[in-house]
Coordinates of C-alpha atoms and ligand atoms in Angstrom, one line a residue:
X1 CA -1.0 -0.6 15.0
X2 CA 1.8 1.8 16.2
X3 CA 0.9 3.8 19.3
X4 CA -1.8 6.7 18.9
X5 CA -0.8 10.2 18.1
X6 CA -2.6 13.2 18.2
X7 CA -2.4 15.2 14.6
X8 CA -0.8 18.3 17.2
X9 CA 1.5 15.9 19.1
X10 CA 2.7 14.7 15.5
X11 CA 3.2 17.6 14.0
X12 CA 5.5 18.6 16.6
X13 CA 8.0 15.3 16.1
X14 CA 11.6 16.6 16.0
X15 CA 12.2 14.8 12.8
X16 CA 8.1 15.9 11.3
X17 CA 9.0 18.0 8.3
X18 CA 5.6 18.5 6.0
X19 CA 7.3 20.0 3.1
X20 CA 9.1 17.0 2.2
X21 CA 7.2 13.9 3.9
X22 CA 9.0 10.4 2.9
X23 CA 5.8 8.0 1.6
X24 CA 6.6 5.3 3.8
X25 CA 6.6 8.0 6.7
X26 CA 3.0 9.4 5.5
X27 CA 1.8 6.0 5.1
X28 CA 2.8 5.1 9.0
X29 CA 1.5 8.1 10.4
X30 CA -2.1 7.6 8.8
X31 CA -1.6 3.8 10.1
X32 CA -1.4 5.4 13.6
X33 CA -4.6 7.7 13.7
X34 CA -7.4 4.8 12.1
X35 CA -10.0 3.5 14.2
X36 CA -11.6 0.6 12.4
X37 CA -15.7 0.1 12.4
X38 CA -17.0 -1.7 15.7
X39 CA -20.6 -2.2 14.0
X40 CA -21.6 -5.3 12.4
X41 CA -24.4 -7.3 10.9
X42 CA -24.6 -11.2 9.8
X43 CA -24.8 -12.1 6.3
X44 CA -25.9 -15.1 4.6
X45 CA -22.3 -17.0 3.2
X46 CA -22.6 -15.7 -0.4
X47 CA -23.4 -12.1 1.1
X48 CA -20.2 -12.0 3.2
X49 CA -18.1 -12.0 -0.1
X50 CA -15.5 -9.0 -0.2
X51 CA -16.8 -8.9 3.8
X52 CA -14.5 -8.6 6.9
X53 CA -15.1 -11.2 9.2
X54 CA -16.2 -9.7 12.7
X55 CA -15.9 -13.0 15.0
X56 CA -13.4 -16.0 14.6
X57 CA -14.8 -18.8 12.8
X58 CA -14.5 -22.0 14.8
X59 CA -15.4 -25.2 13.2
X60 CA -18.3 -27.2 14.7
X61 CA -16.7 -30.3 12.9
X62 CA -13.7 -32.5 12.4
X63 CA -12.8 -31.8 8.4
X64 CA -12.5 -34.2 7.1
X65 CA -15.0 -35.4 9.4
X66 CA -13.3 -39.4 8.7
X67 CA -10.1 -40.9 7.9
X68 CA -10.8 -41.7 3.5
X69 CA -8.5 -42.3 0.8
X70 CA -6.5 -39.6 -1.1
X71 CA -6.4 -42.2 -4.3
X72 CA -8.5 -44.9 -5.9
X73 CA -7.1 -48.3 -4.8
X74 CA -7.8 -50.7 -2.3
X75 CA -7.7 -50.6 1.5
X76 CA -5.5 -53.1 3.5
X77 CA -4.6 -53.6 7.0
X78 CA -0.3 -52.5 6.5
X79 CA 0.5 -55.8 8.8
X80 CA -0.9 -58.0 5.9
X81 CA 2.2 -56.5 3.1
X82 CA 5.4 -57.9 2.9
X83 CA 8.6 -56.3 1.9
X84 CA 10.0 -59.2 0.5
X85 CA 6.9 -61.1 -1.7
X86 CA 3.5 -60.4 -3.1
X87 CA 0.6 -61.1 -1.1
X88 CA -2.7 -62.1 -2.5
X89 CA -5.7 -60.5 0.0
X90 CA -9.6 -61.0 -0.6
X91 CA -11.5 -58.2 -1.8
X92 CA -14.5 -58.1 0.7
X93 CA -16.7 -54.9 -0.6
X94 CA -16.4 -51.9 -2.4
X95 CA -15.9 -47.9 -0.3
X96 CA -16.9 -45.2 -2.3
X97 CA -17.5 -41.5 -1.0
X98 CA -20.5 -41.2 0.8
X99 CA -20.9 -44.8 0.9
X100 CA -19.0 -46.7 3.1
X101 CA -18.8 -50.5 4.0
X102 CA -20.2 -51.7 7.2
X103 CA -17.7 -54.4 8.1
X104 CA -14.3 -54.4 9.5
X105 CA -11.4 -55.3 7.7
X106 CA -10.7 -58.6 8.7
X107 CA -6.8 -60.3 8.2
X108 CA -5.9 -61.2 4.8
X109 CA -8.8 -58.8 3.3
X110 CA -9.2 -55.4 1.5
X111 CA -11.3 -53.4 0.2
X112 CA -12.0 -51.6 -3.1
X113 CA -12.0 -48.2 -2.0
X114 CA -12.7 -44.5 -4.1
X115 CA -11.2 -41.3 -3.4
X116 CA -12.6 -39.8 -0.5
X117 CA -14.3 -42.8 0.7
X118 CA -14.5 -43.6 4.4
X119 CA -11.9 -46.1 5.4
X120 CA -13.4 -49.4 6.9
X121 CA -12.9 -49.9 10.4
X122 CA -9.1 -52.2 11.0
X123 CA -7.5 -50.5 7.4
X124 CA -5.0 -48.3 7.9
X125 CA -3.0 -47.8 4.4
X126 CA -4.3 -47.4 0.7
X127 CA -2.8 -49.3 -2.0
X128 CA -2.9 -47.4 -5.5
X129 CA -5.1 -49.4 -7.9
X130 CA -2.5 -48.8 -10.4
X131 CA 0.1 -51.5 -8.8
X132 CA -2.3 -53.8 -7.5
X133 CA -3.6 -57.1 -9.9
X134 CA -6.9 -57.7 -9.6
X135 CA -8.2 -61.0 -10.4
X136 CA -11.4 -63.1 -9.2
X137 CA -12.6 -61.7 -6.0
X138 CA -8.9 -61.1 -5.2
X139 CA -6.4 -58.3 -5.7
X140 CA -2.8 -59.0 -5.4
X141 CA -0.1 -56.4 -4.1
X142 CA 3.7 -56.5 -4.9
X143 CA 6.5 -56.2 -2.0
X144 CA 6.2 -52.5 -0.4
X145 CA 8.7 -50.9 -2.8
X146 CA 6.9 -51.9 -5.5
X147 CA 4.1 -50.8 -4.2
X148 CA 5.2 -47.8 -3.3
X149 CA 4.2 -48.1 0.1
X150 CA 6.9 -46.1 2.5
X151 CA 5.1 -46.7 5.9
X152 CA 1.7 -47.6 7.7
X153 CA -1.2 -44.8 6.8
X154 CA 0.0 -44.0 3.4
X155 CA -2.6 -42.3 0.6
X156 CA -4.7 -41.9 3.6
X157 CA -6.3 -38.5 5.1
X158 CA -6.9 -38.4 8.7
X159 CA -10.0 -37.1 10.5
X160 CA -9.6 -33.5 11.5
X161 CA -6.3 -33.3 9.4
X162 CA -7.5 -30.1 8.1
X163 CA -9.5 -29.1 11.1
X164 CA -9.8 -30.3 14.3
X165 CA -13.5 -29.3 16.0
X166 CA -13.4 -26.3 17.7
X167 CA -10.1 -24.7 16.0
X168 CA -9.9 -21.2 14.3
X169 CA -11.0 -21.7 10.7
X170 CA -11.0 -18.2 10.3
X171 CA -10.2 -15.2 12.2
X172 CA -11.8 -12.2 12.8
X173 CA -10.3 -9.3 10.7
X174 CA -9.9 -11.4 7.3
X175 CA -11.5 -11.0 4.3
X176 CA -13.8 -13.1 2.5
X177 CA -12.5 -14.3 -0.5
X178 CA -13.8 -17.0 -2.7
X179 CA -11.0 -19.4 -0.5
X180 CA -12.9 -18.4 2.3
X181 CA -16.2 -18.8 1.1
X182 CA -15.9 -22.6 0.7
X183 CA -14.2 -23.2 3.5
X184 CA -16.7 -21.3 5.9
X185 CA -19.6 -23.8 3.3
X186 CA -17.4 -26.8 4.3
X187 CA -17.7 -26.2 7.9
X188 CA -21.8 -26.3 7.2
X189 CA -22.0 -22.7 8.1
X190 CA -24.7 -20.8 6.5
X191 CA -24.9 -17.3 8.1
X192 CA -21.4 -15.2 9.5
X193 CA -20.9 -11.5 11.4
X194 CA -19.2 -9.2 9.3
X195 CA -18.1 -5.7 10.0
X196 CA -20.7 -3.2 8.7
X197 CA -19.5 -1.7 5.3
X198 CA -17.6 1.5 5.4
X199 CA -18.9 4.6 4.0
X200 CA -16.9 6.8 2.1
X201 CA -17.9 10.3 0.7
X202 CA -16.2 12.0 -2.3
X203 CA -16.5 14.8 -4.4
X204 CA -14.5 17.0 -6.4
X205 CA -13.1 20.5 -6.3
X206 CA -13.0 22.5 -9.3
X207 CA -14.6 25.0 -11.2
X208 CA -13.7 23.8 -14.5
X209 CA -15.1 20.7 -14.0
X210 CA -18.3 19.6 -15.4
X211 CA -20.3 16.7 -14.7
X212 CA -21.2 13.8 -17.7
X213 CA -24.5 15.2 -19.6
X214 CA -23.5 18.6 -19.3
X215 CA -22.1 20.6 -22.1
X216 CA -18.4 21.6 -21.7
X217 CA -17.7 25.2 -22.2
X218 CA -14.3 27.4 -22.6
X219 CA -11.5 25.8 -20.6
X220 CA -13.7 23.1 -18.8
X221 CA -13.6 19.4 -19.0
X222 CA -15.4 16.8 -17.6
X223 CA -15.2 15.3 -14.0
X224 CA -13.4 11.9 -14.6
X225 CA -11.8 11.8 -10.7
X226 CA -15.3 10.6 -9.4
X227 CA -15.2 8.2 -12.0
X228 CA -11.8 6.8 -11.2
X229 CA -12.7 6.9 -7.0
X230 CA -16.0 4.9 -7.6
X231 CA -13.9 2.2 -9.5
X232 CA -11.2 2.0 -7.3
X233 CA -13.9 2.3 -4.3
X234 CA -16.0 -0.3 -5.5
X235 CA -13.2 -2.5 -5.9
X236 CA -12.3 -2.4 -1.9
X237 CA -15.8 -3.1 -0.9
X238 CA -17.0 0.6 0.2
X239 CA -20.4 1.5 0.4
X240 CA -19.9 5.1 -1.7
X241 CA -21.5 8.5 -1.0
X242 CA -21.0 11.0 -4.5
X243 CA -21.4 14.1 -3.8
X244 CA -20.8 15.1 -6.8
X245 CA -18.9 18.7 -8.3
X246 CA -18.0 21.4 -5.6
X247 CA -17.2 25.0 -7.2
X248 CA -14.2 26.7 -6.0
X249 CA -15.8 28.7 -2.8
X250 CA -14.9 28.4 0.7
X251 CA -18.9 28.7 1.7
X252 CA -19.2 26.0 -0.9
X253 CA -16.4 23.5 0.2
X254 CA -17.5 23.8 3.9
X255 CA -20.9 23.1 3.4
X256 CA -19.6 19.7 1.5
X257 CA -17.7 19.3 4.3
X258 CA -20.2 19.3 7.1
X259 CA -22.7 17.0 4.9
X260 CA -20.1 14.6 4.3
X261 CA -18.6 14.6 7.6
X262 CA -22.0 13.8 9.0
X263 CA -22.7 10.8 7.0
X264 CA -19.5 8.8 6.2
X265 CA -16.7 7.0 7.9
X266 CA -14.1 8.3 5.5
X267 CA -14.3 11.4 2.7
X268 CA -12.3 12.1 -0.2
X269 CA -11.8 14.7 -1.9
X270 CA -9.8 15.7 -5.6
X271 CA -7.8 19.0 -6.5
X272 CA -8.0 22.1 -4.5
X273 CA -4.8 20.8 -2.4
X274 CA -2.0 22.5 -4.6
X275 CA -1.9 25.7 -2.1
X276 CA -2.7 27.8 -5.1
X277 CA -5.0 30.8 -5.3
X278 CA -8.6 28.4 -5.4
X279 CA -7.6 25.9 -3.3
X280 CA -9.4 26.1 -0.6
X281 CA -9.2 22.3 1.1
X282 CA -6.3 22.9 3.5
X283 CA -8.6 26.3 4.6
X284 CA -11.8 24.7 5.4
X285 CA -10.3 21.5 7.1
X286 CA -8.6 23.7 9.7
X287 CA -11.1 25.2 10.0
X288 CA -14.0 22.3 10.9
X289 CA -11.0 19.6 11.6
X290 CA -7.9 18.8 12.5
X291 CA -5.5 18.9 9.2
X292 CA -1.9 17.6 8.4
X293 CA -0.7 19.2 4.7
X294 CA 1.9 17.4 3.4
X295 CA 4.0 17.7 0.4
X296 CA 4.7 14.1 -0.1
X297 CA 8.4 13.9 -1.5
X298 CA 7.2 11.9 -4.4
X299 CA 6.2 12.5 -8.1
X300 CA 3.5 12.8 -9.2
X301 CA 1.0 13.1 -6.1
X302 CA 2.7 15.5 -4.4
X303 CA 0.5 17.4 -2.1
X304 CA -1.8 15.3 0.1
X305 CA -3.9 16.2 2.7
X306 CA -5.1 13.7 5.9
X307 CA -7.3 15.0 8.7
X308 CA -9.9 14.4 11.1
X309 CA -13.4 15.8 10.2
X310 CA -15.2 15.1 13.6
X311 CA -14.9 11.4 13.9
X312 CA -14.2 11.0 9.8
X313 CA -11.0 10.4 8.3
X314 CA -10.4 13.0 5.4
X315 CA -8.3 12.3 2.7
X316 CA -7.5 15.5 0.2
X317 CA -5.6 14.0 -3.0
X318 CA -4.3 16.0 -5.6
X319 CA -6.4 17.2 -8.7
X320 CA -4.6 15.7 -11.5
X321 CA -6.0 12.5 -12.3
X322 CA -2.7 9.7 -12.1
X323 CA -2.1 11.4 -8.8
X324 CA -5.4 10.7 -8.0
X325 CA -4.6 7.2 -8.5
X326 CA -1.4 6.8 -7.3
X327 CA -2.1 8.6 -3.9
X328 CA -5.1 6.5 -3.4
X329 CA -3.3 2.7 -4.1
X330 CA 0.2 4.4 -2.3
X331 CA -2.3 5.7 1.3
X332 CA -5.9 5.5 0.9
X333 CA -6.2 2.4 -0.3
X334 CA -4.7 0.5 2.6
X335 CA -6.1 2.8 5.2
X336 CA -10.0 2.1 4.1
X337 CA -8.8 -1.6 4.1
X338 CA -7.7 -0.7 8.1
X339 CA -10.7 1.1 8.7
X340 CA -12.9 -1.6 7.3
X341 CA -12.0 -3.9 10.2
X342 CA -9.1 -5.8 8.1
X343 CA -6.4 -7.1 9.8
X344 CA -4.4 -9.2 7.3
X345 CA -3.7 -6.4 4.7
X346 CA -1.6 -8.4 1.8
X347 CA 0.3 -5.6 0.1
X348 CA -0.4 -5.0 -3.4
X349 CA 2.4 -7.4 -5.2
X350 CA 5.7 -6.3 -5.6
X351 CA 8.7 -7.7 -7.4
X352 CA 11.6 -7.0 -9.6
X353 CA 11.6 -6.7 -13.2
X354 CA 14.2 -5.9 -16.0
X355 CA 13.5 -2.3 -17.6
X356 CA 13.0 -2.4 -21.2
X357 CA 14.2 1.3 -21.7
X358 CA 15.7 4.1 -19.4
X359 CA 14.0 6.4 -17.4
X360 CA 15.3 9.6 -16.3
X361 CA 14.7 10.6 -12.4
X362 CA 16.4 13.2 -10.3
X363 CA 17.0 11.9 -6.8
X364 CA 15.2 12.7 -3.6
X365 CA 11.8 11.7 -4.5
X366 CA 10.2 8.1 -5.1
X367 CA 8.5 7.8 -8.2
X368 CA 5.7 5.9 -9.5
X369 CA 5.9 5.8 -13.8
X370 CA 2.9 3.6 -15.1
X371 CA 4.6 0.7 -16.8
X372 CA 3.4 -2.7 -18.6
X373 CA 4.8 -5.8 -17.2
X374 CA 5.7 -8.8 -19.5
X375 CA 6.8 -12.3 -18.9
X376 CA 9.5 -12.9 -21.0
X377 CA 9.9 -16.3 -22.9
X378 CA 12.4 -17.3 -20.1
X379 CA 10.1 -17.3 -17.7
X380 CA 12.0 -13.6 -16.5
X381 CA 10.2 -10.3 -15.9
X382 CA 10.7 -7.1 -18.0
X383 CA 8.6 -3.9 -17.8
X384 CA 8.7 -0.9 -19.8
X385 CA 7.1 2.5 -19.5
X386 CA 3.4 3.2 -21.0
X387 CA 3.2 6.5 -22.7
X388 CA 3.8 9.7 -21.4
X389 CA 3.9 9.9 -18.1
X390 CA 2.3 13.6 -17.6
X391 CA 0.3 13.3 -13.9
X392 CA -3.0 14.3 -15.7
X393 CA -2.5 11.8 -19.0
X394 CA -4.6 9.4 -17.6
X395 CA -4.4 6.7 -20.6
X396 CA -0.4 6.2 -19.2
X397 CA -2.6 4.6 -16.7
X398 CA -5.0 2.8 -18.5
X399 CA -2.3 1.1 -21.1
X400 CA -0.3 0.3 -17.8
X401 CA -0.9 -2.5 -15.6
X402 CA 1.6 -1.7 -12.8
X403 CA 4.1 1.3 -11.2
X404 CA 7.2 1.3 -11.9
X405 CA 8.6 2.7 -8.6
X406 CA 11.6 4.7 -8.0
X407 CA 13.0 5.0 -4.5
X408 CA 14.1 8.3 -2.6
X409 CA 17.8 7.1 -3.2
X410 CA 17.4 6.1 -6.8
X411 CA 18.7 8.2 -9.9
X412 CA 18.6 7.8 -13.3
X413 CA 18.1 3.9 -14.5
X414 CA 19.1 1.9 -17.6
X415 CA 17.3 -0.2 -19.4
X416 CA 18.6 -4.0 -18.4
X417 CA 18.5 -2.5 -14.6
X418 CA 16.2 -4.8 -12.0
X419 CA 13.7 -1.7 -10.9
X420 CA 10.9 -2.5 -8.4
X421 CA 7.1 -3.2 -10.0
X422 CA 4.1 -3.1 -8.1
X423 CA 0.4 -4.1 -9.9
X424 CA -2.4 -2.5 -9.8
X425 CA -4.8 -5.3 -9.1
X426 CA -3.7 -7.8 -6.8
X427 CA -5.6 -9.7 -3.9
X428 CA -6.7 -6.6 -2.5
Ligands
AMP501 P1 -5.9 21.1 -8.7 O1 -5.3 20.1 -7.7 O2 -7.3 21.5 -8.2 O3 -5.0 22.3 -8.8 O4 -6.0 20.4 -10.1 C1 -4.9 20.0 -10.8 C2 -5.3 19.6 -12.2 O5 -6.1 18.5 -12.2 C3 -6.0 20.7 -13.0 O6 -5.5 20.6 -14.3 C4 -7.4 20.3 -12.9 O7 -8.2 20.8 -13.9 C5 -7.3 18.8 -12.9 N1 -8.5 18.2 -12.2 C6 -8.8 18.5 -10.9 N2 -9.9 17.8 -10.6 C7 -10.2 17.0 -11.7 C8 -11.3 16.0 -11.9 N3 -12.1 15.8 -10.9 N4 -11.3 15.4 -13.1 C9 -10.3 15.7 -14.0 N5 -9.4 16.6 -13.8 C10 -9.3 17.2 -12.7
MG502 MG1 -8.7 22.9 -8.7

């Protein structure tokens, strides 16, 4: 993390200009003002799933704990091959995983040996089965070419190959993902620390906004914000606080505040950012926090709040509901990840694809059009745009499966022109 600002020492930055705040820029200013959660608890294996891992996992054991075979075939001693001729060796006993011979590989002896079985003692090289000729109580092997046999040691694993006891299996900060999870079960560890989860409140602004159950009269429409936060919420491993529907009142918004302050790590709010004559957000937060406004130069998600609510993080995203999503994947999503105690944050993937058809953009602004990515027949990527792209049409979002996104620099684009594609779901 970059050096700590305070939101006033920011704000006065020579080249700090809130009306027309880059992305990247607002992204690595919220990077600078995150303090991640200290508290944790231990977890049985499967329960750390989706968990951040609070200590460094060191393995207790060599893995693999002995040298075995990587193939099915039989185990000689190297000295015993011949580049030159075949050699006939006796077949002394049989190694399969788990159940190993007791004897040492004598001179002029192999053994039948199984993937993963322990090596005897004096074998130091595995002969595939499939170029070796068995015949009674024997097993002949052709000159080392033939046998594919480059060098001493070879279709052998060696003991602590993977991990050596005592190494870093795991560090503190990653995630547990299912990877993870059986490598923490092969080290025979049943119980990890994990970062308690966050808590994040949310609610949304809005008098016009009605909750599921209720009837919708003139000009309202239901909530679907909350909806969209708890998905993409649930997704990063929050533990959520919904608060629900706040009416358009200062008394009302502050009071939401102060409760939501008081119980979460991080709270989010929808609409009520737009500066216009309800929108009371900005108001309140100055008035219990510490607030930086921006009008993010990008389209759509354009205004977007960050601030301090006592020792909460507040994030104020736009009403509409793409720019709810948009602002969340492009800021919030990657700050939670930060203030969960992750420290390996893998970006969500990004690549190039060919555009199908044109889009029209004005310069100045990055932005994010919902788009549906194909693999072509080639093996190439395409991507064209999913319906309109209106920032409260929220089934451009649904038919899409990643962003088309536009940078600052970029005008208007062809279709056949590489643009950059970022999806939705990735590892998160
Ligand atoms: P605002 O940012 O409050 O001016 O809202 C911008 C637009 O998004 C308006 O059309 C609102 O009705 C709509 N909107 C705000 N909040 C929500 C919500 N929670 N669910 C659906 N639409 C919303
Ligand atoms: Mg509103």
């Amino acid at each position: 993390m970059s050096t700590p600002l305070t939101l006033r020492e920011l704000s006065c930055a020579d080249d700090y200009d809130p009306n027309s705040m880059p992305v990247d820029r607002a992204r690595q200013y919220i990077g600078t003002f995150l303090t991640p959660v200290t508290a944790t608890e231990r977890v049985h294996v499967r329960a750390a799933l989706g968990r951040v891992l609070a200590e460094d996992i060191l393995s207790p054991i060599a893995v693999p704990g002995h040298d075995n075979s990587a193939m099915d075939g039989y185990a000689v001693r190297f000295d015993d091959l011949r580049a030159d001729a075949a050699v006939t060796l006796k077949v002394t006993g049989t190694s399969f995983a788990g159940k190993p011979v007791a004897h040492t590989l004598q001179p002029g002896a192999a053994v039948r040996i199984m993937t993963g079985g322990v090596m005897p003692v004096g074998a130091d090289t595995v002969v595939m089965q499939e170029v070796a000729t068995k015949g009674e109580g024997t097993v002949t092997i052709p000159p080392l070419a033939d046998a594919k046999i480059r060098a001493r040691g070879i279709n052998t694993r060696k003991a602590g190959e993977d991990l050596t006891v005592g190494s870093v299996a795991l560090q503190r900060g990653w995630r547990v993902n299912p990877a993870e999870l059986g490598l923490i079960a092969s080290l025979g560890i049943n119980e990890v620390t994990v970062y308690r989860k966050l808590r994040v409140a949310f609610f949304s602004t809005g008098d016009e906004l009605r909750s599921l159950g209720q009837q919708l009269g003139a000009g309202e429409i239901y909530d679907s914000n909350r909806y969209t936060l708890y998905g993409m919420l649930t997704r990063l491993g929050c533990e959520i606080i919904d608060m629900g529907v706040i009416v358009d009142e200062p008394a009302a918004v502050e009071a939401a505040f102060a409760t939501a302050a008081g119980i979460a790590d991080a709270v989010i709010t929808s609409g009520g950012v737009s500066v216009g004559e309800a929108d009371y957000i900005k108001a309140v937060l100055e008035k219990l926090g510490e607030v930086l406004f921006w009008k993010i130069a990008m389209k759509p998600g354009r205004p977007l709040a960050y601030g301090k609510l006592g020792a909460s993080h507040f994030f104020g995203l736009p009403g509409n509901p793409v720019s709810v999503v948009v602002t969340f994947y492009q800021f919030v999503r990657e700050a939670l990840l930060t203030l969960s105690g992750q420290t390996r944050l893998p970006p969500l993937p990004t690549f190039k694809a060919t555009l199908r058809s044109p889009i029209k953009k004005a310069p100045g602004r990055t932005e994010f059009q919902r788009g549906m990515f194909v693999q072509d027949a080639d093996g190439g990527c395409s991507v064209t745009v999913t319906g309109d792209q209106g920032s409260g049409i929220l089934s451009s979002m649904s038919q899409a499966n990643c962003f088309i996104i536009l940078g600052p620099t970029t005008g208007n684009v062809q279709a056949g022109d590489l643009v950059e594609v970022q999806m939705f779901e990735g590892l998160v």
